[in-house]
CSV table of C-alpha atoms in Angstrom, one decimal:
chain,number,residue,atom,x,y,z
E,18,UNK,CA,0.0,0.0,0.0
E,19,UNK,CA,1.6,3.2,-0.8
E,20,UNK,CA,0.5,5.1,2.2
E,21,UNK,CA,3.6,7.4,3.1
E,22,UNK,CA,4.0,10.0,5.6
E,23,UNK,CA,5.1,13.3,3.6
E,24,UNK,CA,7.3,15.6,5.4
E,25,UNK,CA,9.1,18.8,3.7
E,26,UNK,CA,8.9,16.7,0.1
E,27,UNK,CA,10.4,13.8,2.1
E,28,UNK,CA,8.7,10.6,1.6
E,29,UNK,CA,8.7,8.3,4.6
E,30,UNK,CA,7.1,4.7,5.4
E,31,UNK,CA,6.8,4.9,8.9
E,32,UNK,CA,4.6,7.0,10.8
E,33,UNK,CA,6.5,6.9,14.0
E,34,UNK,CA,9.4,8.8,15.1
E,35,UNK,CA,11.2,8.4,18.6
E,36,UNK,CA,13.2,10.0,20.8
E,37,UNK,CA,16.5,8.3,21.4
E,38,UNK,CA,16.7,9.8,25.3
E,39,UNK,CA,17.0,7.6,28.6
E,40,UNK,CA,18.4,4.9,27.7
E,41,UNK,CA,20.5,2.9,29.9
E,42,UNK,CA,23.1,2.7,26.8
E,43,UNK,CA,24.0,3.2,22.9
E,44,UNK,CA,23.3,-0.7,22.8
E,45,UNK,CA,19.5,-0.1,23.9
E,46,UNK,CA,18.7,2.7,22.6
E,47,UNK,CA,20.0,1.2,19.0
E,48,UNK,CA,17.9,-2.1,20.1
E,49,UNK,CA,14.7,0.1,20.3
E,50,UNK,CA,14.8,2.1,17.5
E,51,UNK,CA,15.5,-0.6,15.2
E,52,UNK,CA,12.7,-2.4,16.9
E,53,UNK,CA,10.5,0.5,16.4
E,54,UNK,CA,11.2,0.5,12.6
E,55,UNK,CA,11.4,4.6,12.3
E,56,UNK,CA,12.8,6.2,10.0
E,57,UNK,CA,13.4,10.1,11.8
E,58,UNK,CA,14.7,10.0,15.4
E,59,UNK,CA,15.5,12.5,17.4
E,60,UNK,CA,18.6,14.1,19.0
E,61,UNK,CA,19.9,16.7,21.4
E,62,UNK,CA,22.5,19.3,21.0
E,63,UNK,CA,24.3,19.2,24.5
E,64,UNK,CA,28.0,20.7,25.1
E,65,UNK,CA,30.7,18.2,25.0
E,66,UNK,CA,32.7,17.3,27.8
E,67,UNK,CA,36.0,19.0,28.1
E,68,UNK,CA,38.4,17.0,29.3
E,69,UNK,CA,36.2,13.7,29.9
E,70,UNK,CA,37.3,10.4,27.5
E,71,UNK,CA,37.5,12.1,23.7
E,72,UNK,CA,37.1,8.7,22.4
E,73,UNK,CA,34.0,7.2,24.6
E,74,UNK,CA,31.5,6.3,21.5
E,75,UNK,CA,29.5,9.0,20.0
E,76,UNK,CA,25.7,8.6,19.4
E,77,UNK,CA,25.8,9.5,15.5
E,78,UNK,CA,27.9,6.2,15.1
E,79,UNK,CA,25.5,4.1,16.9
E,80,UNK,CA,22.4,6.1,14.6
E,81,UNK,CA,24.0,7.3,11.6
E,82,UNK,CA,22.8,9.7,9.2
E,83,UNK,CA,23.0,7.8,6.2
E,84,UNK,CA,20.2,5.4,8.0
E,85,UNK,CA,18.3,7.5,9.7
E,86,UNK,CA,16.6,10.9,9.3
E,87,UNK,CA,18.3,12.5,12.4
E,88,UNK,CA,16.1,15.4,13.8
E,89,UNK,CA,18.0,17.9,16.1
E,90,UNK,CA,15.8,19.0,18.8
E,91,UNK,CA,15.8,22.1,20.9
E,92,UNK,CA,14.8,20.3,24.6
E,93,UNK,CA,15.5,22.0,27.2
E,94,UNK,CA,15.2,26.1,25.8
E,95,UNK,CA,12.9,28.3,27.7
E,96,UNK,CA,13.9,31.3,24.8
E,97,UNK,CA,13.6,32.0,21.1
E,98,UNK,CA,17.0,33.0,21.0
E,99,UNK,CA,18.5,29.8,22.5
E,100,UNK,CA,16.6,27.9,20.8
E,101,UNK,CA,17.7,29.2,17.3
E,102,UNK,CA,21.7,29.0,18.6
E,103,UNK,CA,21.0,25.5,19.2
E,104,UNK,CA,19.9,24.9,16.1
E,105,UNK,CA,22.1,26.6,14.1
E,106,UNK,CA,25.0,24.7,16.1
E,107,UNK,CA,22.8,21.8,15.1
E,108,UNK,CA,22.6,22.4,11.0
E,109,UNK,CA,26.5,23.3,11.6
E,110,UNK,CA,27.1,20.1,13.5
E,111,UNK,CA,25.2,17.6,11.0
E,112,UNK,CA,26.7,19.3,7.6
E,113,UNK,CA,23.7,21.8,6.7
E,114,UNK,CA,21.0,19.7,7.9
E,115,UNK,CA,17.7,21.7,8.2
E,116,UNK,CA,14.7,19.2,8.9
E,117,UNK,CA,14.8,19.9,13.0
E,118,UNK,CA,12.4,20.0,15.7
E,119,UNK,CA,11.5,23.4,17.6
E,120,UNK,CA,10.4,23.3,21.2
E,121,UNK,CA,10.6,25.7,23.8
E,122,UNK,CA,9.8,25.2,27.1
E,123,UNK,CA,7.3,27.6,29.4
E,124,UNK,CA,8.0,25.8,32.8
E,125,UNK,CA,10.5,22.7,34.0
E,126,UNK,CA,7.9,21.2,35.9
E,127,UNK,CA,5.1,20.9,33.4
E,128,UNK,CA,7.6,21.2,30.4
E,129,UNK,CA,4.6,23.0,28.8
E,130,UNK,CA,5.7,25.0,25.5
E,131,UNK,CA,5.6,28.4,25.2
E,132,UNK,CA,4.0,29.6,22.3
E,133,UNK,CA,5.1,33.0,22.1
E,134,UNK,CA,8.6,32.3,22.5
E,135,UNK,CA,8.1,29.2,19.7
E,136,UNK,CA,6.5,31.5,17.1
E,137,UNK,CA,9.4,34.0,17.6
E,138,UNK,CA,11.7,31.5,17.4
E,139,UNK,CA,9.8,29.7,14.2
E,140,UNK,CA,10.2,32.9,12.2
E,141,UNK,CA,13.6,33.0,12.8
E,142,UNK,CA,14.1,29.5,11.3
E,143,UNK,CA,12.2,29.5,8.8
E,144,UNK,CA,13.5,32.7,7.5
E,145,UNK,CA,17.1,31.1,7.7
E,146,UNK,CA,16.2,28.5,5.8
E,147,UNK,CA,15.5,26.3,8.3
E,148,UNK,CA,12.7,23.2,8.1
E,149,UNK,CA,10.6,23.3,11.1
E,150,UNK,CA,8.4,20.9,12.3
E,151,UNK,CA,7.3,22.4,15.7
E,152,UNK,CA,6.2,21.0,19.2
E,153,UNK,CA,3.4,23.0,20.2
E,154,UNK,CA,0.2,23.1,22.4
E,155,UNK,CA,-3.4,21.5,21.0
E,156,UNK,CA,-4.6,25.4,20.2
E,157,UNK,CA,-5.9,25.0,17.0
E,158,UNK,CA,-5.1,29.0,16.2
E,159,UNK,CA,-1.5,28.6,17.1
E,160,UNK,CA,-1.5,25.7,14.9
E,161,UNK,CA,-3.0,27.4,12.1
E,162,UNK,CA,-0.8,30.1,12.4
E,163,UNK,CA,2.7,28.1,12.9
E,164,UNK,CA,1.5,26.7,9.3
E,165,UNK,CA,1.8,29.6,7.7
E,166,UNK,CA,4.4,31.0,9.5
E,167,UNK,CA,6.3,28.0,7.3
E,168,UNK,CA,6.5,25.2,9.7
E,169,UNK,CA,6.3,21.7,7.9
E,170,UNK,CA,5.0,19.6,10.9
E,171,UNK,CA,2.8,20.5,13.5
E,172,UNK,CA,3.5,18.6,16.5
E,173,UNK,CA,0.3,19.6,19.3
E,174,UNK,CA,0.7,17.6,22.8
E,175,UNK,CA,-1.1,14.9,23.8
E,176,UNK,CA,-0.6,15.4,27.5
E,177,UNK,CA,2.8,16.7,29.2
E,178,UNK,CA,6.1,15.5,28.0
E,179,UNK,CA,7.0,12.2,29.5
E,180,UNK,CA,3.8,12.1,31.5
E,181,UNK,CA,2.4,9.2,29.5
E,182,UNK,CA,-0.9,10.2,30.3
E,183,UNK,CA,-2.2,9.4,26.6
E,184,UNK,CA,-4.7,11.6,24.8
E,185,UNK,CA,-6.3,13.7,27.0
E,186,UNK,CA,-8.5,15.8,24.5
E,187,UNK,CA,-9.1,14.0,21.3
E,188,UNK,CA,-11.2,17.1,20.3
E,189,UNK,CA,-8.4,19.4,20.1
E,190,UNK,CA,-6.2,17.4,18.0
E,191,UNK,CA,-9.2,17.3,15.8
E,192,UNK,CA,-9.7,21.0,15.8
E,193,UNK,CA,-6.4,21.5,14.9
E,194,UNK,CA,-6.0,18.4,12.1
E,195,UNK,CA,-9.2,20.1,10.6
E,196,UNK,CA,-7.1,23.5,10.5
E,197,UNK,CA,-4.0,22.9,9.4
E,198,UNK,CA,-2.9,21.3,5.7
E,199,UNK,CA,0.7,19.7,6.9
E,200,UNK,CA,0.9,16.8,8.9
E,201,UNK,CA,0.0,16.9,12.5
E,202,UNK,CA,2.3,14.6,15.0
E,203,UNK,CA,1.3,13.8,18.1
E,204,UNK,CA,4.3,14.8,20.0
E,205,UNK,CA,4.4,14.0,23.7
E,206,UNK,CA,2.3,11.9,26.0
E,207,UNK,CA,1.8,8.4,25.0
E,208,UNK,CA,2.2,6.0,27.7
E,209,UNK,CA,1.3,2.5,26.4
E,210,UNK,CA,0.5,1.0,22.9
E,211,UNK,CA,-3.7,2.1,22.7
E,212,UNK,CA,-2.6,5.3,23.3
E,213,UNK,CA,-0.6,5.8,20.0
E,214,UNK,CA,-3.2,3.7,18.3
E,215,UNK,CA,-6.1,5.9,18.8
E,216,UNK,CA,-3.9,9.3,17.9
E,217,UNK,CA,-3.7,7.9,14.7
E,218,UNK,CA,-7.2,6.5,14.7
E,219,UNK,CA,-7.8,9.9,15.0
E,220,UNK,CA,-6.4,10.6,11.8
E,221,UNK,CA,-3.2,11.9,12.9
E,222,UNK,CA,-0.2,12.0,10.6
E,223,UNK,CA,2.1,10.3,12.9
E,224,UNK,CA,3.5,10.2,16.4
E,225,UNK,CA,6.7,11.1,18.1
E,226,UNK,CA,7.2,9.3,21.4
E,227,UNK,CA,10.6,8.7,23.6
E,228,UNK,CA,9.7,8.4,27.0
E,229,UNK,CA,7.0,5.9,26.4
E,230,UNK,CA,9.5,3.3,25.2
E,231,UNK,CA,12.8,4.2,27.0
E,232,UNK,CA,10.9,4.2,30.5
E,233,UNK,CA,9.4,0.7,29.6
E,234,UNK,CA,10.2,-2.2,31.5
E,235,UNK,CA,11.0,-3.8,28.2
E,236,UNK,CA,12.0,-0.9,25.8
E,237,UNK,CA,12.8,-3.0,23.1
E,238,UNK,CA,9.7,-4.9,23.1
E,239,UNK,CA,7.4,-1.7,23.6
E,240,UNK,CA,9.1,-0.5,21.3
E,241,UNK,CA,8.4,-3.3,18.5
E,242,UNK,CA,4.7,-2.7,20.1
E,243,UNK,CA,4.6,0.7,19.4
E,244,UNK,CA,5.1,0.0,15.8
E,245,UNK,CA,2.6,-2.5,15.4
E,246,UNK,CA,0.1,0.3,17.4
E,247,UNK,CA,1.0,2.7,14.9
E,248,UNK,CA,0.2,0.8,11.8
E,249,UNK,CA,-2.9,-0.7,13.5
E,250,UNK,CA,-4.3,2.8,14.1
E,251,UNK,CA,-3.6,3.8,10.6
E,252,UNK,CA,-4.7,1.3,9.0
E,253,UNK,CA,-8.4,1.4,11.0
E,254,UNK,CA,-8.0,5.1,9.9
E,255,UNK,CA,-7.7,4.4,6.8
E,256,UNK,CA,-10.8,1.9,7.5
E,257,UNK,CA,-12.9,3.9,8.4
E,258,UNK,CA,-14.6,2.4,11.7
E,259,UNK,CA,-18.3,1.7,11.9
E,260,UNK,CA,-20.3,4.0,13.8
E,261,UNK,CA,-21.2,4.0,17.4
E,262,UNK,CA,-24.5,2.8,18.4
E,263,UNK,CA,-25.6,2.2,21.9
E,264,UNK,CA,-27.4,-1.0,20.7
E,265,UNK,CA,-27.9,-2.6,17.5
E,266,UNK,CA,-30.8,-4.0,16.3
E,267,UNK,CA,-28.9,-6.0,13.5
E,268,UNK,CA,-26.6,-9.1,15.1
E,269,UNK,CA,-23.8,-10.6,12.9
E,270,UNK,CA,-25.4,-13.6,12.3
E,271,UNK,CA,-28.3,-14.6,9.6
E,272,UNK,CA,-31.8,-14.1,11.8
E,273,UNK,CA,-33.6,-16.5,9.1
E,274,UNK,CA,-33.2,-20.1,9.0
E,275,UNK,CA,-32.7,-20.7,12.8
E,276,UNK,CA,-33.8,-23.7,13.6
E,277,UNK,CA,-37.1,-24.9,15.3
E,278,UNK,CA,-38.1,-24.7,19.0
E,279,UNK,CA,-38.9,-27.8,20.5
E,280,UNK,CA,-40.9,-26.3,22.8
E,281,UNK,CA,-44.7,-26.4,22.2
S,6,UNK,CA,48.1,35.6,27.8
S,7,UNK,CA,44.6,35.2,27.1
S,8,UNK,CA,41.3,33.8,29.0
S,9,UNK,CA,38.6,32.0,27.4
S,10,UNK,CA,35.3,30.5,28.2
S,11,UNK,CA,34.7,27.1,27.1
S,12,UNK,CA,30.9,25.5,27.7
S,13,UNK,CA,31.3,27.5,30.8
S,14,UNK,CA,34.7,26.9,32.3
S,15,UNK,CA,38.0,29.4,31.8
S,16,UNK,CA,40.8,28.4,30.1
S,17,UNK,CA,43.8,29.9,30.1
S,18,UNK,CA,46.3,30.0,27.3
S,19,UNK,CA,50.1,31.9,26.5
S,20,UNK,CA,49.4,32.8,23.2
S,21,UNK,CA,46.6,33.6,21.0
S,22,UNK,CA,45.8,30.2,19.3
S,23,UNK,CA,43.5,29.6,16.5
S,24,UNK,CA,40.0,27.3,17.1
S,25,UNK,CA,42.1,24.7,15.4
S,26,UNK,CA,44.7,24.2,17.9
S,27,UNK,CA,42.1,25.1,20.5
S,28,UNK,CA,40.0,21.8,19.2
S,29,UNK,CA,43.5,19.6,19.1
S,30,UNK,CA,44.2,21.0,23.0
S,31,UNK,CA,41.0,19.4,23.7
S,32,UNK,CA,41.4,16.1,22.1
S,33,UNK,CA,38.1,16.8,20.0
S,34,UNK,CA,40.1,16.7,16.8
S,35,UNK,CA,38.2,14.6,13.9
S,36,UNK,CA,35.2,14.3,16.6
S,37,UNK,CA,31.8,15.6,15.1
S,38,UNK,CA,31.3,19.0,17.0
S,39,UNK,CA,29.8,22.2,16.2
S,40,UNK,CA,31.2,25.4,17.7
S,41,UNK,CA,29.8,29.1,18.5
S,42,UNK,CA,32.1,32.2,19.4
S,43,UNK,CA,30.4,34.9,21.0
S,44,UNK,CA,27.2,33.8,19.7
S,45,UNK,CA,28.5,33.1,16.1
S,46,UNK,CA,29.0,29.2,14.5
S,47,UNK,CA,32.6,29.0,13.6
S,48,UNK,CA,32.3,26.8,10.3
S,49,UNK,CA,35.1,24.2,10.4
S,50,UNK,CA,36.3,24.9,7.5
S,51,UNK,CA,37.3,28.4,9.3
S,52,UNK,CA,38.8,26.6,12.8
S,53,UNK,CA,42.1,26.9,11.2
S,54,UNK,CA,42.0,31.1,10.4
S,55,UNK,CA,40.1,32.2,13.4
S,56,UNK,CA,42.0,33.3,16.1
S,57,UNK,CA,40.8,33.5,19.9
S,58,UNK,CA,40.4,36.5,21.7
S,59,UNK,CA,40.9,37.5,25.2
S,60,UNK,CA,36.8,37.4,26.7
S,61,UNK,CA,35.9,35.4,24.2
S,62,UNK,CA,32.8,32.8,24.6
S,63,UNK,CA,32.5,29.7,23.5
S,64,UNK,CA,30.2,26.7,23.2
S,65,UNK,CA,31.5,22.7,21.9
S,66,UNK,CA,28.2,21.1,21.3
S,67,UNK,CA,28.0,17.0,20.4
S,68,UNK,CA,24.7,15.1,19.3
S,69,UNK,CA,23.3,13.0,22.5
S,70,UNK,CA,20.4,11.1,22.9
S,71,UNK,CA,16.9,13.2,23.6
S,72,UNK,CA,13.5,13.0,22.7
């Protein structure tokens, strides 16, 4: 079935995308995002070590670019301006690579975004060229708006970032997939396999999840679950489920031909 | 003698020194890194022609893993 996910003219099979944080090593996290079958996977930009082991391994040759579709995130800014230096270090650091992932951070406790720093900061980045898919609250006007400010992925919460809470309002990713023309990714807040399964029920694009695997008991088999959940959804998206009824009045089976009472 | 700020911590060195040599003090040589100067990305292709300032600011960034 040629059912791609489409992101800045990039074709791509799969529809998830994961984080490759908390990990207990290179070895796992390589286990779980193999076994997750993405194809984008996102990093952080963090300052090197000065002085500790040069030659301990380095991420990029556990996950290369030439397999994967690295995006560069921007976790852990609380400003516009931060945000853009880190990319910028990031397109530097990954030889002109501009597909990245924008987030900036209102609080450290809730990790909510802050959309007026993120717009500001979305601007920025798209003016330089950058391509920005962008994590952002469920508000389907901000949504609307970071579309066409240029942004080529709309990435609205699900609940807070590494809550795994799941979906808490399915009506607000709605409002926003009916507002916006680029794909929308749930980014943040799936805790278990249903959870991704009924964002893209919903008829979301895709989902972006890291916690939800690394913080399994079994990453590498939630992770191979999480892939399965994200083609299941799709697929009964693509479906198109049968419609809620509190009772039917028409059971599966034949009602003619059943056979005789014995009772007179 | 100049001081410098690297991700944070001074460094002191005799002699102005390019980023180059600054990169090979640090054993980062060949290693992928990015670098910003006073809030500027050095290219690598420049390491060897800048030269380091007294004051000046900068920032050695790696990929890790994140979400």
């Amino acid at each position: 079935m040629n059912d791609k996910l489409i992101i800045a003219g990039k074709s791509y099979s799969s529809r998830l995308l994961v984080g490759t944080g908390k990990y207990k090593d290179f070895a796992e996290t390589q286990a779980a995002v193999e076994a997750s079958g993405a194809e984008i996977i996102t990093i952080a930009i963090r300052r090197s070590n000065i002085g500790q082991n040069p030659n301990e391994p380095s991420l990029l040759e556990v996950l290369p670019p030439s397999k994967y579709t690295l995006l560069p995130n921007t976790a852990g800014c609380y400003t516009a301006d931060d945000a853009v230096r880190t990319l910028r270090l990031a397109r530097e650091l990954l030889d002109g690579h501009t597909l990245v992932k924008l987030e900036v951070l209102g609080d450290p406790q809730s990790l909510y975004p802050n959309m007026i720093e993120t717009i500001a900061a979305a601007k920025t980045l798209v003016a330089e060229g950058f391509q920005v898919m962008v994590y952002t609250s469920d508000d389907p006007i901000i949504a609307r708006q970071l579309e066409d400010l240029g942004c080529v992925a709309i990435m609205p919460l699900a609940s807070l970032i590494g809550s795994g809470m799941g979906i808490l309002n399915p009506w607000n990713l709605q409002l926003v997939m009916e507002r916006v023309q680029v794909p929308v990714i749930v980014d943040a807040g799936v805790g278990t396999a249903s959870d991704a399964a009924i964002a893209m029920e919903l008829g979301c694009d895709g989902v972006l999840m890291n916690t939800a695997i690394a913080a399994a008991q079994q990453p590498v088999l939630m992770a191979g679950a999480m892939k399965k959940a994200v083609e299941a959804g799709r697929d009964a998206y693509l479906a198109g489920r049968m419609p809620k009824k509190f009772y039917s009045a028409s059971p599966s089976s034949p009602t003619a031909g059943i056979i005789g009472s014995t009772r007179s | 003698m100049i001081t410098v700020s690297i991700n944070g911590e001074s460094r002191q060195f005799p002699q102005a020194i390019s980023v180059a040599v600054l990169i090979d003090e640090l054993g980062l040589t060949g290693k992928r890194i990015a670098l910003e100067r006073n809030g500027e990305i050095v290219p690598r292709s420049m390491f060897a022609a800048q030269q380091l300032a007294d004051g000046d600011k900068l920032e050695v960034v790696v990929a890790v893993g994140g979400g």
